[in-house]
Amino acid sequence: MQTQTGALLHQAHMTTIEALQSLEEFLGANRKPPQVDDLVARKMKQLSRTLRSEVENHFGFEENHLFKAFIEQGETGIVTMLTHEHRSILPLAIQVADLALAAADAGFTDASWGEFRDAGGELIEREIFHIQKEEMGLLAAISALLDPEADAEMANIYRAEVG
Ligand SMILES: [Fe+2]
Ligand SMILES: [Fe+2]
């Protein structure tokens, strides 16, 4: 059964996957620091926004609202696992977002491109794995644990806090 909350999370997951896939192509296409023209600068700003929104607003919603409701129902296993993954993804995502923003302004140096590639590659791996897990387990758990009223309430919180 599809829930409103699940649909909203799914939408955001797909946006993040798209951003990560485009990052992967960008990293793969450039062995040396690429020239940052207007188009690349726009891409870097967009990447930075998407990553920050994912790990600040989306993770925040999951932890502060959704996971809390799960814990109230004794569903702690999935919460512990996903929260642990958030902790390992967040600093990496912020690092990549900051490097992307700096590059949009000032371009890449050999050093910053190396750092961006390493952190970006690791982020792509961890985040896609995390999203796959949530798509398989979390969305089903939402429909099992939230009744329609709780789902509607949760979806409203998501729209208010994440957009
Ligand atoms: Fe998520
Ligand atoms: Fe998550």
Coordinates of C-alpha atoms and ligand atoms in Angstrom, one line a residue:
M1 CA 0.0 0.0 0.0
Q2 CA 1.3 3.4 -1.0
T3 CA 1.4 6.1 1.7
Q4 CA 1.6 9.8 1.3
T5 CA 4.7 10.0 3.4
G6 CA 6.3 7.2 1.5
A7 CA 5.5 8.9 -1.8
L8 CA 7.2 12.1 -0.6
L9 CA 10.3 10.3 0.6
H10 CA 10.5 8.3 -2.6
Q11 CA 10.3 11.5 -4.7
A12 CA 13.2 13.1 -2.7
H13 CA 15.2 9.8 -3.0
M14 CA 14.9 9.9 -6.8
T15 CA 16.0 13.5 -6.9
T16 CA 19.1 12.6 -4.9
I17 CA 19.9 9.5 -7.0
E18 CA 19.7 11.7 -10.1
A19 CA 22.1 14.2 -8.6
L20 CA 24.5 11.4 -7.6
Q21 CA 24.4 9.8 -11.0
S22 CA 25.2 13.1 -12.6
L23 CA 28.0 13.6 -10.1
E24 CA 29.3 10.1 -11.0
E25 CA 29.4 11.0 -14.7
F26 CA 31.1 14.3 -14.0
L27 CA 33.8 12.6 -11.9
G28 CA 34.3 9.8 -14.5
A29 CA 34.6 12.3 -17.4
N30 CA 37.3 14.4 -15.7
R31 CA 40.6 12.9 -14.7
K32 CA 42.1 16.3 -14.3
P33 CA 40.5 19.3 -12.7
P34 CA 37.8 20.4 -15.2
Q35 CA 37.3 24.0 -16.3
V36 CA 34.4 25.6 -14.3
D37 CA 32.4 27.5 -16.8
D38 CA 28.9 28.9 -16.2
L39 CA 27.2 25.6 -16.9
V40 CA 29.5 23.6 -14.5
A41 CA 29.2 26.3 -11.9
R42 CA 25.4 26.0 -12.1
K43 CA 25.7 22.3 -11.8
M44 CA 27.9 22.6 -8.7
K45 CA 25.5 24.9 -7.0
Q46 CA 22.6 22.6 -7.8
L47 CA 24.5 19.6 -6.5
S48 CA 25.3 21.5 -3.3
R49 CA 21.7 22.5 -2.7
T50 CA 20.4 18.9 -3.4
L51 CA 22.9 17.4 -1.0
R52 CA 22.3 19.8 1.8
S53 CA 18.5 19.4 1.5
E54 CA 18.9 15.6 1.6
V55 CA 21.1 15.4 4.6
E56 CA 19.8 18.4 6.6
N57 CA 16.1 18.5 5.9
H58 CA 15.2 15.0 4.7
F59 CA 17.4 13.2 7.2
G60 CA 16.2 15.6 9.9
F61 CA 12.6 14.8 9.1
E62 CA 13.3 11.0 9.1
E63 CA 15.1 11.2 12.5
N64 CA 13.0 13.8 14.3
H65 CA 9.5 12.7 13.2
L66 CA 9.3 9.4 11.3
F67 CA 11.9 7.4 13.3
K68 CA 10.4 8.7 16.6
A69 CA 7.0 7.3 15.6
F70 CA 8.6 4.0 14.8
I71 CA 10.4 3.9 18.2
E72 CA 7.1 4.6 19.9
Q73 CA 5.8 1.4 18.3
G74 CA 8.9 -0.6 19.4
E75 CA 10.4 -0.7 15.9
T76 CA 14.0 0.1 16.9
G77 CA 16.1 -2.2 14.7
I78 CA 15.5 -0.4 11.4
V79 CA 15.8 3.0 13.1
T80 CA 19.2 2.2 14.7
M81 CA 20.6 1.0 11.3
L82 CA 19.3 3.9 9.3
T83 CA 20.4 6.5 11.9
H84 CA 23.8 5.0 12.0
E85 CA 24.0 5.4 8.2
H86 CA 22.9 9.0 8.3
R87 CA 25.8 9.7 10.7
S88 CA 28.3 8.3 8.3
I89 CA 26.8 10.1 5.2
L90 CA 26.1 13.5 6.6
P91 CA 29.7 14.8 7.1
L92 CA 30.7 13.5 3.7
A93 CA 27.7 15.1 2.0
I94 CA 28.5 18.5 3.7
Q95 CA 32.1 18.2 2.6
V96 CA 31.1 17.5 -1.1
A97 CA 28.5 20.3 -1.0
D98 CA 31.0 22.8 0.4
L99 CA 33.7 21.8 -2.2
A100 CA 31.1 22.1 -5.0
L101 CA 30.1 25.6 -3.8
A102 CA 33.7 26.7 -3.5
A103 CA 34.4 25.4 -7.1
A104 CA 31.4 27.3 -8.4
D105 CA 33.1 30.5 -7.2
A106 CA 36.8 29.8 -7.7
G107 CA 37.1 26.7 -9.8
F108 CA 39.0 23.5 -8.9
T109 CA 42.7 23.2 -8.1
D110 CA 44.5 19.8 -8.3
A111 CA 44.1 19.4 -4.6
S112 CA 40.4 20.4 -4.3
W113 CA 39.6 18.2 -7.4
G114 CA 41.3 15.2 -5.8
E115 CA 39.4 15.8 -2.5
F116 CA 36.2 16.3 -4.4
R117 CA 36.7 13.0 -6.4
D118 CA 37.5 11.0 -3.3
A119 CA 34.7 12.3 -1.1
G120 CA 32.3 12.3 -4.0
G121 CA 33.0 8.7 -4.9
E122 CA 32.6 7.5 -1.3
L123 CA 29.4 9.6 -0.9
I124 CA 27.8 8.1 -4.1
E125 CA 28.4 4.6 -2.8
R126 CA 27.1 5.1 0.8
E127 CA 24.2 7.3 -0.1
I128 CA 22.9 5.1 -2.9
F129 CA 23.2 2.0 -0.7
H130 CA 21.2 3.9 2.0
I131 CA 18.5 5.0 -0.3
Q132 CA 18.1 1.5 -1.7
K133 CA 17.7 0.2 1.8
E134 CA 15.0 2.8 2.6
E135 CA 13.2 2.1 -0.6
M136 CA 13.1 -1.6 0.2
G137 CA 12.4 -1.5 3.9
L138 CA 11.4 1.9 5.1
L139 CA 8.5 2.5 2.7
A140 CA 7.0 -0.8 3.6
A141 CA 7.4 -0.1 7.3
I142 CA 5.6 3.2 7.0
S143 CA 2.6 1.5 5.4
A144 CA 2.7 -1.2 8.1
L145 CA 3.1 1.2 11.1
L146 CA 1.2 4.4 10.2
D147 CA -2.6 4.4 9.9
P148 CA -4.0 6.8 7.3
E149 CA -4.4 9.6 9.8
A150 CA -0.9 9.3 11.2
D151 CA 0.3 9.1 7.6
A152 CA -1.5 12.3 6.6
E153 CA -0.2 14.1 9.6
M154 CA 3.4 12.9 8.9
A155 CA 3.1 14.0 5.2
N156 CA 2.0 17.5 6.3
I157 CA 5.0 17.7 8.6
Y158 CA 7.2 16.7 5.7
R159 CA 5.7 19.4 3.4
A160 CA 6.1 22.0 6.1
E161 CA 9.7 21.2 7.0
V162 CA 11.3 19.8 3.9
G163 CA 9.1 21.2 1.1
Ligands
FE1 FE 15.4 8.9 3.0
FE2 FE 17.6 8.2 5.4

